[in-house]
PDB file of C-alpha atoms in Angstrom:
ATOM      1  CA  UNK J   1      27.859  34.158  45.416  1.00  0.00           C
ATOM      2  CA  UNK J   2      27.284  32.598  41.984  1.00  0.00           C
ATOM      3  CA  UNK J   3      28.646  28.903  41.835  1.00  0.00           C
ATOM      4  CA  UNK J   4      28.032  28.011  38.062  1.00  0.00           C
ATOM      5  CA  UNK J   5      31.079  25.819  38.253  1.00  0.00           C
ATOM      6  CA  UNK J   6      32.175  23.948  41.351  1.00  0.00           C
ATOM      7  CA  UNK J   7      34.322  20.758  41.672  1.00  0.00           C
ATOM      8  CA  UNK J   8      36.085  19.091  44.395  1.00  0.00           C
ATOM      9  CA  UNK J   9      39.304  17.142  43.697  1.00  0.00           C
ATOM     10  CA  UNK J  10      40.896  15.140  46.431  1.00  0.00           C
ATOM     11  CA  UNK J  11      44.704  15.424  46.742  1.00  0.00           C
ATOM     12  CA  UNK J  12      46.248  12.225  47.832  1.00  0.00           C
ATOM     13  CA  UNK J  13      49.720  13.377  48.653  1.00  0.00           C
ATOM     14  CA  UNK J  14      51.577  15.706  50.881  1.00  0.00           C
ATOM     15  CA  UNK J  15      54.616  17.779  50.426  1.00  0.00           C
ATOM     16  CA  UNK J  16      57.320  19.180  52.814  1.00  0.00           C
ATOM     17  CA  UNK J  17      56.721  22.648  54.055  1.00  0.00           C
ATOM     18  CA  UNK J  18      58.879  25.383  52.550  1.00  0.00           C
ATOM     19  CA  UNK J  19      60.581  27.015  55.475  1.00  0.00           C
ATOM     20  CA  UNK J  20      63.126  29.887  55.443  1.00  0.00           C
ATOM     21  CA  UNK J  21      64.629  32.141  52.993  1.00  0.00           C
ATOM     22  CA  UNK J  22      61.733  32.162  50.554  1.00  0.00           C
ATOM     23  CA  UNK J  23      59.881  33.752  53.241  1.00  0.00           C
ATOM     24  CA  UNK J  24      56.947  31.612  53.893  1.00  0.00           C
ATOM     25  CA  UNK J  25      57.790  29.914  57.317  1.00  0.00           C
ATOM     26  CA  UNK J  26      54.550  29.178  58.806  1.00  0.00           C
ATOM     27  CA  UNK J  27      53.632  25.525  57.916  1.00  0.00           C
ATOM     28  CA  UNK J  28      50.627  25.215  59.983  1.00  0.00           C
ATOM     29  CA  UNK J  29      48.026  23.890  57.591  1.00  0.00           C
ATOM     30  CA  UNK J  30      47.817  21.057  54.812  1.00  0.00           C
ATOM     31  CA  UNK J  31      45.226  21.269  52.284  1.00  0.00           C
ATOM     32  CA  UNK J  32      43.556  17.876  51.751  1.00  0.00           C
ATOM     33  CA  UNK J  33      41.286  19.012  48.761  1.00  0.00           C
ATOM     34  CA  UNK J  34      40.966  21.878  46.484  1.00  0.00           C
ATOM     35  CA  UNK J  35      37.604  23.594  45.485  1.00  0.00           C
ATOM     36  CA  UNK J  36      37.154  25.348  42.175  1.00  0.00           C
ATOM     37  CA  UNK J  37      34.376  27.913  42.043  1.00  0.00           C
ATOM     38  CA  UNK J  38      33.193  30.442  39.499  1.00  0.00           C
ATOM     39  CA  UNK J  39      32.561  33.467  41.625  1.00  0.00           C
ATOM     40  CA  UNK J  40      31.614  35.795  38.816  1.00  0.00           C
ATOM     41  CA  UNK J  41      31.058  35.262  35.119  1.00  0.00           C
ATOM     42  CA  UNK J  42      34.649  34.263  33.951  1.00  0.00           C
ATOM     43  CA  UNK J  43      36.179  34.555  37.302  1.00  0.00           C
ATOM     44  CA  UNK J  44      37.323  31.520  39.112  1.00  0.00           C
ATOM     45  CA  UNK J  45      39.074  30.816  42.378  1.00  0.00           C
ATOM     46  CA  UNK J  46      40.894  27.498  43.420  1.00  0.00           C
ATOM     47  CA  UNK J  47      40.650  27.466  47.195  1.00  0.00           C
ATOM     48  CA  UNK J  48      42.880  25.064  49.228  1.00  0.00           C
ATOM     49  CA  UNK J  49      41.549  23.098  52.252  1.00  0.00           C
ATOM     50  CA  UNK J  50      43.720  22.516  55.094  1.00  0.00           C
ATOM     51  CA  UNK J  51      45.134  20.175  57.670  1.00  0.00           C
ATOM     52  CA  UNK J  52      48.330  20.348  59.713  1.00  0.00           C
ATOM     53  CA  UNK J  53      50.713  20.879  56.823  1.00  0.00           C
ATOM     54  CA  UNK J  54      50.860  23.273  53.922  1.00  0.00           C
ATOM     55  CA  UNK J  55      50.535  22.592  50.038  1.00  0.00           C
ATOM     56  CA  UNK J  56      50.090  26.135  48.494  1.00  0.00           C
ATOM     57  CA  UNK J  57      48.169  29.349  48.201  1.00  0.00           C
ATOM     58  CA  UNK J  58      44.771  29.989  46.827  1.00  0.00           C
ATOM     59  CA  UNK J  59      44.643  30.787  43.226  1.00  0.00           C
ATOM     60  CA  UNK J  60      42.447  32.407  40.747  1.00  0.00           C
ATOM     61  CA  UNK J  61      41.979  33.211  37.029  1.00  0.00           C
ATOM     62  CA  UNK J  62      40.033  35.523  34.929  1.00  0.00           C
ATOM     63  CA  UNK J  63      38.892  34.739  31.293  1.00  0.00           C
ATOM     64  CA  UNK J  64      39.063  37.784  29.021  1.00  0.00           C
ATOM     65  CA  UNK J  65      37.920  37.785  25.420  1.00  0.00           C
ATOM     66  CA  UNK J  66      41.104  36.323  23.953  1.00  0.00           C
ATOM     67  CA  UNK J  67      43.303  35.251  26.897  1.00  0.00           C
ATOM     68  CA  UNK J  68      43.463  34.243  30.389  1.00  0.00           C
ATOM     69  CA  UNK J  69      44.964  36.045  33.450  1.00  0.00           C
ATOM     70  CA  UNK J  70      46.160  33.650  36.268  1.00  0.00           C
ATOM     71  CA  UNK J  71      46.454  35.020  39.924  1.00  0.00           C
ATOM     72  CA  UNK J  72      49.149  33.279  42.031  1.00  0.00           C
ATOM     73  CA  UNK J  73      51.442  30.700  40.461  1.00  0.00           C
ATOM     74  CA  UNK J  74      51.779  28.979  43.670  1.00  0.00           C
ATOM     75  CA  UNK J  75      54.297  25.998  43.893  1.00  0.00           C
ATOM     76  CA  UNK J  76      55.376  24.268  40.742  1.00  0.00           C
ATOM     77  CA  UNK J  77      53.033  21.283  41.200  1.00  0.00           C
ATOM     78  CA  UNK J  78      50.025  23.703  41.974  1.00  0.00           C
ATOM     79  CA  UNK J  79      50.847  25.683  38.846  1.00  0.00           C
ATOM     80  CA  UNK J  80      50.518  22.400  36.783  1.00  0.00           C
ATOM     81  CA  UNK J  81      47.334  21.588  38.591  1.00  0.00           C
ATOM     82  CA  UNK J  82      45.592  24.858  38.147  1.00  0.00           C
ATOM     83  CA  UNK J  83      46.581  24.908  34.426  1.00  0.00           C
ATOM     84  CA  UNK J  84      44.515  21.483  34.195  1.00  0.00           C
ATOM     85  CA  UNK J  85      41.595  23.254  35.890  1.00  0.00           C
ATOM     86  CA  UNK J  86      41.744  26.308  33.603  1.00  0.00           C
ATOM     87  CA  UNK J  87      41.530  23.963  30.600  1.00  0.00           C
ATOM     88  CA  UNK J  88      38.337  22.626  31.974  1.00  0.00           C
ATOM     89  CA  UNK J  89      36.928  26.160  31.566  1.00  0.00           C
ATOM     90  CA  UNK J  90      38.547  27.537  28.450  1.00  0.00           C
ATOM     91  CA  UNK J  91      40.942  26.804  25.819  1.00  0.00           C
ATOM     92  CA  UNK J  92      42.074  30.525  25.453  1.00  0.00           C
ATOM     93  CA  UNK J  93      45.928  31.028  25.784  1.00  0.00           C
ATOM     94  CA  UNK J  94      47.233  31.938  29.381  1.00  0.00           C
ATOM     95  CA  UNK J  95      49.001  35.239  28.758  1.00  0.00           C
ATOM     96  CA  UNK J  96      49.772  36.485  32.283  1.00  0.00           C
ATOM     97  CA  UNK J  97      50.295  35.195  35.819  1.00  0.00           C
ATOM     98  CA  UNK J  98      50.049  37.744  38.573  1.00  0.00           C
ATOM     99  CA  UNK J  99      52.266  37.222  41.755  1.00  0.00           C
ATOM    100  CA  UNK J 100      50.941  39.106  44.620  1.00  0.00           C
ATOM    101  CA  UNK J 101      54.337  38.795  46.259  1.00  0.00           C
ATOM    102  CA  UNK J 102      57.616  36.991  45.965  1.00  0.00           C
ATOM    103  CA  UNK J 103      57.156  34.100  48.301  1.00  0.00           C
ATOM    104  CA  UNK J 104      57.497  30.620  47.112  1.00  0.00           C
ATOM    105  CA  UNK J 105      53.883  29.359  47.740  1.00  0.00           C
ATOM    106  CA  UNK J 106      52.712  32.229  45.539  1.00  0.00           C
ATOM    107  CA  UNK J 107      55.395  32.556  42.823  1.00  0.00           C
ATOM    108  CA  UNK J 108      57.703  29.375  42.463  1.00  0.00           C
ATOM    109  CA  UNK J 109      55.362  28.061  39.893  1.00  0.00           C
ATOM    110  CA  UNK J 110      56.223  30.863  37.441  1.00  0.00           C
ATOM    111  CA  UNK J 111      58.567  28.750  35.420  1.00  0.00           C
ATOM    112  CA  UNK J 112      55.577  26.366  34.491  1.00  0.00           C
ATOM    113  CA  UNK J 113      53.633  29.388  33.098  1.00  0.00           C
ATOM    114  CA  UNK J 114      56.683  30.832  31.294  1.00  0.00           C
ATOM    115  CA  UNK J 115      57.053  27.530  29.616  1.00  0.00           C
ATOM    116  CA  UNK J 116      53.595  27.828  28.042  1.00  0.00           C
ATOM    117  CA  UNK J 117      54.141  31.386  26.990  1.00  0.00           C
ATOM    118  CA  UNK J 118      52.745  33.462  29.889  1.00  0.00           C
ATOM    119  CA  UNK J 119      54.396  36.597  31.244  1.00  0.00           C
ATOM    120  CA  UNK J 120      54.549  36.848  35.224  1.00  0.00           C
ATOM    121  CA  UNK J 121      53.610  40.181  36.621  1.00  0.00           C
ATOM    122  CA  UNK J 122      54.383  41.807  40.055  1.00  0.00           C
ATOM    123  CA  UNK J 123      54.829  45.204  41.626  1.00  0.00           C
ATOM    124  CA  UNK J 124      57.984  47.109  41.179  1.00  0.00           C
ATOM    125  CA  UNK J 125      58.648  47.170  44.907  1.00  0.00           C
ATOM    126  CA  UNK J 126      58.850  43.362  44.789  1.00  0.00           C
ATOM    127  CA  UNK J 127      61.626  43.350  42.156  1.00  0.00           C
ATOM    128  CA  UNK J 128      64.597  43.348  44.476  1.00  0.00           C
ATOM    129  CA  UNK J 129      62.900  40.549  46.717  1.00  0.00           C
ATOM    130  CA  UNK J 130      62.301  38.405  43.779  1.00  0.00           C
ATOM    131  CA  UNK J 131      66.007  38.801  42.602  1.00  0.00           C
ATOM    132  CA  UNK J 132      67.464  38.019  46.205  1.00  0.00           C
ATOM    133  CA  UNK J 133      65.428  36.230  48.675  1.00  0.00           C
ATOM    134  CA  UNK J 134      63.179  34.684  46.025  1.00  0.00           C
ATOM    135  CA  UNK J 135      65.731  32.910  43.996  1.00  0.00           C
ATOM    136  CA  UNK J 136      67.568  31.794  47.262  1.00  0.00           C
ATOM    137  CA  UNK J 137      64.466  30.305  48.466  1.00  0.00           C
ATOM    138  CA  UNK J 138      63.723  28.677  44.936  1.00  0.00           C
ATOM    139  CA  UNK J 139      67.151  27.189  44.828  1.00  0.00           C
ATOM    140  CA  UNK J 140      66.870  25.804  48.341  1.00  0.00           C
ATOM    141  CA  UNK J 141      63.498  24.267  47.443  1.00  0.00           C
ATOM    142  CA  UNK J 142      65.047  22.797  44.340  1.00  0.00           C
ATOM    143  CA  UNK J 143      67.683  21.088  46.634  1.00  0.00           C
ATOM    144  CA  UNK J 144      65.074  19.985  49.129  1.00  0.00           C
ATOM    145  CA  UNK J 145      62.262  18.832  46.837  1.00  0.00           C
ATOM    146  CA  UNK J 146      63.927  17.580  43.526  1.00  0.00           C
ATOM    147  CA  UNK J 147      60.913  15.635  42.617  1.00  0.00           C
ATOM    148  CA  UNK J 148      58.720  18.755  42.575  1.00  0.00           C
ATOM    149  CA  UNK J 149      61.239  21.432  41.349  1.00  0.00           C
ATOM    150  CA  UNK J 150      63.311  19.155  38.994  1.00  0.00           C
ATOM    151  CA  UNK J 151      65.589  21.157  36.598  1.00  0.00           C
ATOM    152  CA  UNK J 152      63.160  24.158  36.508  1.00  0.00           C
ATOM    153  CA  UNK J 153      64.904  27.611  36.053  1.00  0.00           C
ATOM    154  CA  UNK J 154      63.829  30.356  38.357  1.00  0.00           C
ATOM    155  CA  UNK J 155      61.422  32.904  36.604  1.00  0.00           C
ATOM    156  CA  UNK J 156      61.024  36.207  38.241  1.00  0.00           C
ATOM    157  CA  UNK J 157      58.290  38.518  36.808  1.00  0.00           C
ATOM    158  CA  UNK J 158      59.118  39.841  33.355  1.00  0.00           C
ATOM    159  CA  UNK J 159      56.636  42.807  33.843  1.00  0.00           C
ATOM    160  CA  UNK J 160      56.816  45.175  36.842  1.00  0.00           C
ATOM    161  CA  UNK J 161      54.346  47.958  37.565  1.00  0.00           C
ATOM    162  CA  UNK J 162      54.910  50.995  39.834  1.00  0.00           C
ATOM    163  CA  UNK J 163      51.562  51.480  41.596  1.00  0.00           C
ATOM    164  CA  UNK J 164      48.818  50.268  39.240  1.00  0.00           C
ATOM    165  CA  UNK J 165      48.490  48.224  36.213  1.00  0.00           C
ATOM    166  CA  UNK J 166      44.943  47.877  34.493  1.00  0.00           C
ATOM    167  CA  UNK J 167      44.236  44.876  32.104  1.00  0.00           C
ATOM    168  CA  UNK J 168      40.805  45.666  30.408  1.00  0.00           C
ATOM    169  CA  UNK J 169      39.493  44.435  27.172  1.00  0.00           C
ATOM    170  CA  UNK J 170      35.916  45.395  27.483  1.00  0.00           C
ATOM    171  CA  UNK J 171      34.696  42.155  28.835  1.00  0.00           C
ATOM    172  CA  UNK J 172      36.705  42.056  31.944  1.00  0.00           C
ATOM    173  CA  UNK J 173      38.737  44.572  34.009  1.00  0.00           C
ATOM    174  CA  UNK J 174      41.358  43.818  36.443  1.00  0.00           C
ATOM    175  CA  UNK J 175      43.276  46.490  38.345  1.00  0.00           C
ATOM    176  CA  UNK J 176      46.634  45.401  39.955  1.00  0.00           C
ATOM    177  CA  UNK J 177      47.412  47.777  42.791  1.00  0.00           C
ATOM    178  CA  UNK J 178      50.405  48.236  45.144  1.00  0.00           C
ATOM    179  CA  UNK J 179      49.095  50.132  48.271  1.00  0.00           C
ATOM    180  CA  UNK J 180      52.194  49.788  50.354  1.00  0.00           C
ATOM    181  CA  UNK J 181      54.371  47.626  52.533  1.00  0.00           C
ATOM    182  CA  UNK J 182      52.126  45.029  54.129  1.00  0.00           C
ATOM    183  CA  UNK J 183      52.965  41.278  54.265  1.00  0.00           C
ATOM    184  CA  UNK J 184      55.998  42.243  52.079  1.00  0.00           C
ATOM    185  CA  UNK J 185      57.380  45.514  50.751  1.00  0.00           C
ATOM    186  CA  UNK J 186      56.166  44.363  47.332  1.00  0.00           C
ATOM    187  CA  UNK J 187      52.502  43.241  47.996  1.00  0.00           C
ATOM    188  CA  UNK J 188      49.941  43.806  45.282  1.00  0.00           C
ATOM    189  CA  UNK J 189      46.255  42.886  45.036  1.00  0.00           C
ATOM    190  CA  UNK J 190      43.978  42.203  42.077  1.00  0.00           C
ATOM    191  CA  UNK J 191      40.861  44.282  42.053  1.00  0.00           C
ATOM    192  CA  UNK J 192      37.951  43.499  39.861  1.00  0.00           C
ATOM    193  CA  UNK J 193      35.631  46.548  40.151  1.00  0.00           C
ATOM    194  CA  UNK J 194      33.055  45.294  37.826  1.00  0.00           C
ATOM    195  CA  UNK J 195      32.384  42.272  40.259  1.00  0.00           C
ATOM    196  CA  UNK J 196      33.454  43.767  43.606  1.00  0.00           C
ATOM    197  CA  UNK J 197      36.067  41.096  43.896  1.00  0.00           C
ATOM    198  CA  UNK J 198      39.548  41.296  45.303  1.00  0.00           C
ATOM    199  CA  UNK J 199      42.425  38.889  45.405  1.00  0.00           C
ATOM    200  CA  UNK J 200      44.596  40.011  48.303  1.00  0.00           C
ATOM    201  CA  UNK J 201      47.382  37.638  48.573  1.00  0.00           C
ATOM    202  CA  UNK J 202      48.659  37.381  51.957  1.00  0.00           C
ATOM    203  CA  UNK J 203      47.977  41.162  52.780  1.00  0.00           C
ATOM    204  CA  UNK J 204      44.637  39.556  54.032  1.00  0.00           C
ATOM    205  CA  UNK J 205      44.121  36.015  54.943  1.00  0.00           C
ATOM    206  CA  UNK J 206      41.360  34.134  56.714  1.00  0.00           C
ATOM    207  CA  UNK J 207      42.674  32.247  59.564  1.00  0.00           C
ATOM    208  CA  UNK J 208      46.139  31.668  61.484  1.00  0.00           C
ATOM    209  CA  UNK J 209      48.170  32.097  58.280  1.00  0.00           C
ATOM    210  CA  UNK J 210      49.904  35.481  58.900  1.00  0.00           C
ATOM    211  CA  UNK J 211      53.691  35.437  58.459  1.00  0.00           C
ATOM    212  CA  UNK J 212      55.551  38.684  59.515  1.00  0.00           C
ATOM    213  CA  UNK J 213      59.042  38.070  58.669  1.00  0.00           C
ATOM    214  CA  UNK J 214      59.052  40.450  55.768  1.00  0.00           C
ATOM    215  CA  UNK J 215      56.341  42.853  57.061  1.00  0.00           C
ATOM    216  CA  UNK J 216      55.940  46.268  58.558  1.00  0.00           C
ATOM    217  CA  UNK J 217      52.876  45.782  60.777  1.00  0.00           C
ATOM    218  CA  UNK J 218      52.191  49.489  61.170  1.00  0.00           C
ATOM    219  CA  UNK J 219      52.129  49.931  57.402  1.00  0.00           C
ATOM    220  CA  UNK J 220      50.243  46.776  57.071  1.00  0.00           C
ATOM    221  CA  UNK J 221      47.438  48.392  59.047  1.00  0.00           C
ATOM    222  CA  UNK J 222      47.539  51.247  56.796  1.00  0.00           C
ATOM    223  CA  UNK J 223      47.269  49.181  53.655  1.00  0.00           C
ATOM    224  CA  UNK J 224      44.142  47.405  55.054  1.00  0.00           C
ATOM    225  CA  UNK J 225      42.556  50.683  55.844  1.00  0.00           C
ATOM    226  CA  UNK J 226      42.983  51.664  52.255  1.00  0.00           C
ATOM    227  CA  UNK J 227      41.549  48.478  51.049  1.00  0.00           C
ATOM    228  CA  UNK J 228      38.577  49.014  53.178  1.00  0.00           C
ATOM    229  CA  UNK J 229      37.746  52.096  50.962  1.00  0.00           C
ATOM    230  CA  UNK J 230      37.034  49.983  48.116  1.00  0.00           C
ATOM    231  CA  UNK J 231      33.375  48.654  47.497  1.00  0.00           C
ATOM    232  CA  UNK J 232      34.445  45.161  47.902  1.00  0.00           C
ATOM    233  CA  UNK J 233      31.703  42.341  47.969  1.00  0.00           C
ATOM    234  CA  UNK J 234      34.026  39.315  47.925  1.00  0.00           C
ATOM    235  CA  UNK J 235      37.565  38.763  49.311  1.00  0.00           C
ATOM    236  CA  UNK J 236      39.652  35.939  47.944  1.00  0.00           C
ATOM    237  CA  UNK J 237      42.373  35.857  50.495  1.00  0.00           C
ATOM    238  CA  UNK J 238      45.768  34.363  50.061  1.00  0.00           C
ATOM    239  CA  UNK J 239      44.966  31.478  52.360  1.00  0.00           C
ATOM    240  CA  UNK J 240      41.790  30.349  53.949  1.00  0.00           C
ATOM    241  CA  UNK J 241      38.068  30.758  53.105  1.00  0.00           C
ATOM    242  CA  UNK J 242      36.551  33.377  50.964  1.00  0.00           C
ATOM    243  CA  UNK J 243      34.840  36.017  52.795  1.00  0.00           C
ATOM    244  CA  UNK J 244      33.006  39.373  52.645  1.00  0.00           C
ATOM    245  CA  UNK J 245      34.546  42.820  53.064  1.00  0.00           C
ATOM    246  CA  UNK J 246      34.388  42.413  56.911  1.00  0.00           C
ATOM    247  CA  UNK J 247      37.377  40.065  56.685  1.00  0.00           C
ATOM    248  CA  UNK J 248      39.613  43.271  56.285  1.00  0.00           C
ATOM    249  CA  UNK J 249      38.438  44.524  59.561  1.00  0.00           C
ATOM    250  CA  UNK J 250      39.050  41.244  61.163  1.00  0.00           C
ATOM    251  CA  UNK J 251      42.578  40.989  59.767  1.00  0.00           C
ATOM    252  CA  UNK J 252      43.402  44.625  60.714  1.00  0.00           C
ATOM    253  CA  UNK J 253      42.061  44.041  64.272  1.00  0.00           C
ATOM    254  CA  UNK J 254      44.699  41.203  64.751  1.00  0.00           C
ATOM    255  CA  UNK J 255      47.661  43.799  64.049  1.00  0.00           C
ATOM    256  CA  UNK J 256      45.972  46.479  66.001  1.00  0.00           C
ATOM    257  CA  UNK J 257      45.477  44.325  68.984  1.00  0.00           C
ATOM    258  CA  UNK J 258      48.701  42.615  68.804  1.00  0.00           C
ATOM    259  CA  UNK J 259      50.601  45.965  68.571  1.00  0.00           C
ATOM    260  CA  UNK J 260      48.667  47.506  71.416  1.00  0.00           C
ATOM    261  CA  UNK J 261      49.045  44.543  73.793  1.00  0.00           C
ATOM    262  CA  UNK J 262      52.831  44.101  73.201  1.00  0.00           C
ATOM    263  CA  UNK J 263      53.355  47.876  73.488  1.00  0.00           C
ATOM    264  CA  UNK J 264      51.507  47.972  76.963  1.00  0.00           C
ATOM    265  CA  UNK J 265      53.638  45.154  78.175  1.00  0.00           C
ATOM    266  CA  UNK J 266      56.865  46.804  77.092  1.00  0.00           C
ATOM    267  CA  UNK J 267      55.644  50.074  78.874  1.00  0.00           C
ATOM    268  CA  UNK J 268      55.033  47.819  81.926  1.00  0.00           C
ATOM    269  CA  UNK J 269      58.699  46.700  81.805  1.00  0.00           C
ATOM    270  CA  UNK J 270      58.111  43.163  80.627  1.00  0.00           C
ATOM    271  CA  UNK J 271      60.666  41.354  78.607  1.00  0.00           C
ATOM    272  CA  UNK J 272      60.248  39.421  75.440  1.00  0.00           C
ATOM    273  CA  UNK J 273      59.947  36.057  77.201  1.00  0.00           C
ATOM    274  CA  UNK J 274      57.331  37.401  79.517  1.00  0.00           C
ATOM    275  CA  UNK J 275      55.352  38.848  76.704  1.00  0.00           C
ATOM    276  CA  UNK J 276      55.474  35.526  74.831  1.00  0.00           C
ATOM    277  CA  UNK J 277      54.181  33.733  77.933  1.00  0.00           C
ATOM    278  CA  UNK J 278      51.437  36.337  78.968  1.00  0.00           C
ATOM    279  CA  UNK J 279      49.941  37.735  75.669  1.00  0.00           C
ATOM    280  CA  UNK J 280      46.335  37.208  75.509  1.00  0.00           C
ATOM    281  CA  UNK J 281      44.138  37.969  72.560  1.00  0.00           C
ATOM    282  CA  UNK J 282      40.734  36.148  72.943  1.00  0.00           C
ATOM    283  CA  UNK J 283      39.576  37.676  69.702  1.00  0.00           C
ATOM    284  CA  UNK J 284      42.382  35.978  67.784  1.00  0.00           C
ATOM    285  CA  UNK J 285      41.422  32.478  69.057  1.00  0.00           C
ATOM    286  CA  UNK J 286      37.609  33.100  68.251  1.00  0.00           C
ATOM    287  CA  UNK J 287      38.773  33.993  64.752  1.00  0.00           C
ATOM    288  CA  UNK J 288      41.270  31.255  63.952  1.00  0.00           C
ATOM    289  CA  UNK J 289      40.812  28.658  66.654  1.00  0.00           C
ATOM    290  CA  UNK J 290      44.512  29.186  67.614  1.00  0.00           C
ATOM    291  CA  UNK J 291      45.908  30.850  70.686  1.00  0.00           C
ATOM    292  CA  UNK J 292      47.980  33.979  69.725  1.00  0.00           C
ATOM    293  CA  UNK J 293      50.701  32.838  72.002  1.00  0.00           C
ATOM    294  CA  UNK J 294      51.527  30.209  69.568  1.00  0.00           C
ATOM    295  CA  UNK J 295      52.332  32.620  66.915  1.00  0.00           C
ATOM    296  CA  UNK J 296      55.737  33.114  68.347  1.00  0.00           C
ATOM    297  CA  UNK J 297      57.390  34.727  65.242  1.00  0.00           C
ATOM    298  CA  UNK J 298      54.693  37.331  65.042  1.00  0.00           C
ATOM    299  CA  UNK J 299      55.182  38.382  68.560  1.00  0.00           C
ATOM    300  CA  UNK J 300      58.969  38.496  68.153  1.00  0.00           C
ATOM    301  CA  UNK J 301      58.591  40.601  64.943  1.00  0.00           C
ATOM    302  CA  UNK J 302      56.239  43.163  66.539  1.00  0.00           C
ATOM    303  CA  UNK J 303      58.345  43.294  69.545  1.00  0.00           C
ATOM    304  CA  UNK J 304      61.278  44.167  67.445  1.00  0.00           C
ATOM    305  CA  UNK J 305      59.384  46.806  65.568  1.00  0.00           C
ATOM    306  CA  UNK J 306      58.170  48.440  68.679  1.00  0.00           C
ATOM    307  CA  UNK J 307      61.617  48.374  70.229  1.00  0.00           C
ATOM    308  CA  UNK J 308      63.200  49.613  67.034  1.00  0.00           C
ATOM    309  CA  UNK J 309      65.148  46.400  66.717  1.00  0.00           C
ATOM    310  CA  UNK J 310      63.908  45.776  63.346  1.00  0.00           C
ATOM    311  CA  UNK J 311      63.389  48.479  60.599  1.00  0.00           C
ATOM    312  CA  UNK J 312      60.403  48.407  58.535  1.00  0.00           C
TER     313      UNK J 312
END
């Protein structure tokens, strides 16, 4: 993996975790530094390190001939921070910011980019989520974190695409794809076929970051299977370390094994409380360092799916 540009900047502050209606309710990690790496010519990723509280999603940007595309606006303070990082790599205007989905840790920074003339982009299937849960979560964060959100005006995407949107100027090609309902109904990814790089948002993460509140885990497995068909070399996940294509299989395995284990216990007549206590996924702890039983929300969500208490 090329590392022509690499910088570590320590972050000496923390923020409250956004929990609730914006959709991101995990709050398990806290980045204590950010790492900016050029992973291909003109393609950068800003990866968050973590400790027990959360600061924001991984971000990226692609430098085209005459403009810049940003991937994930994140929270407002991280939008401001990534713009400063971008200005260390290019003075070209930031024309677009791609939101992989509506959650605040991926899209609440949109107003910062709109204020400098950039247009937020997302999949058409996320439009209703931005206009309902997204704005409710933003306004709640504005009340809870006035120092960070201040008087910002919520900025949903101004450009939506149905299934695929290609940005190609001959120097760079980025394909924005919606493959189906995964982490949310509107999930989309940024695929860079020239470099074999994909930015997955939270459709694929590397570690104990999965939030299932807006998900359909059966469909999510199908989306991951579709992604496996791409000739991927590098995955830039929504959270966690960069990885190779094998991360897709790891992420998929979690949902396959979680569903199978819960389905078996349901068939054995076990109640939800028993399932929470008895669930055992050794593989998950090997991958994340976290016991799968501690991901209570995920267990409840899959149980509801399998007992038809929650429609996908």
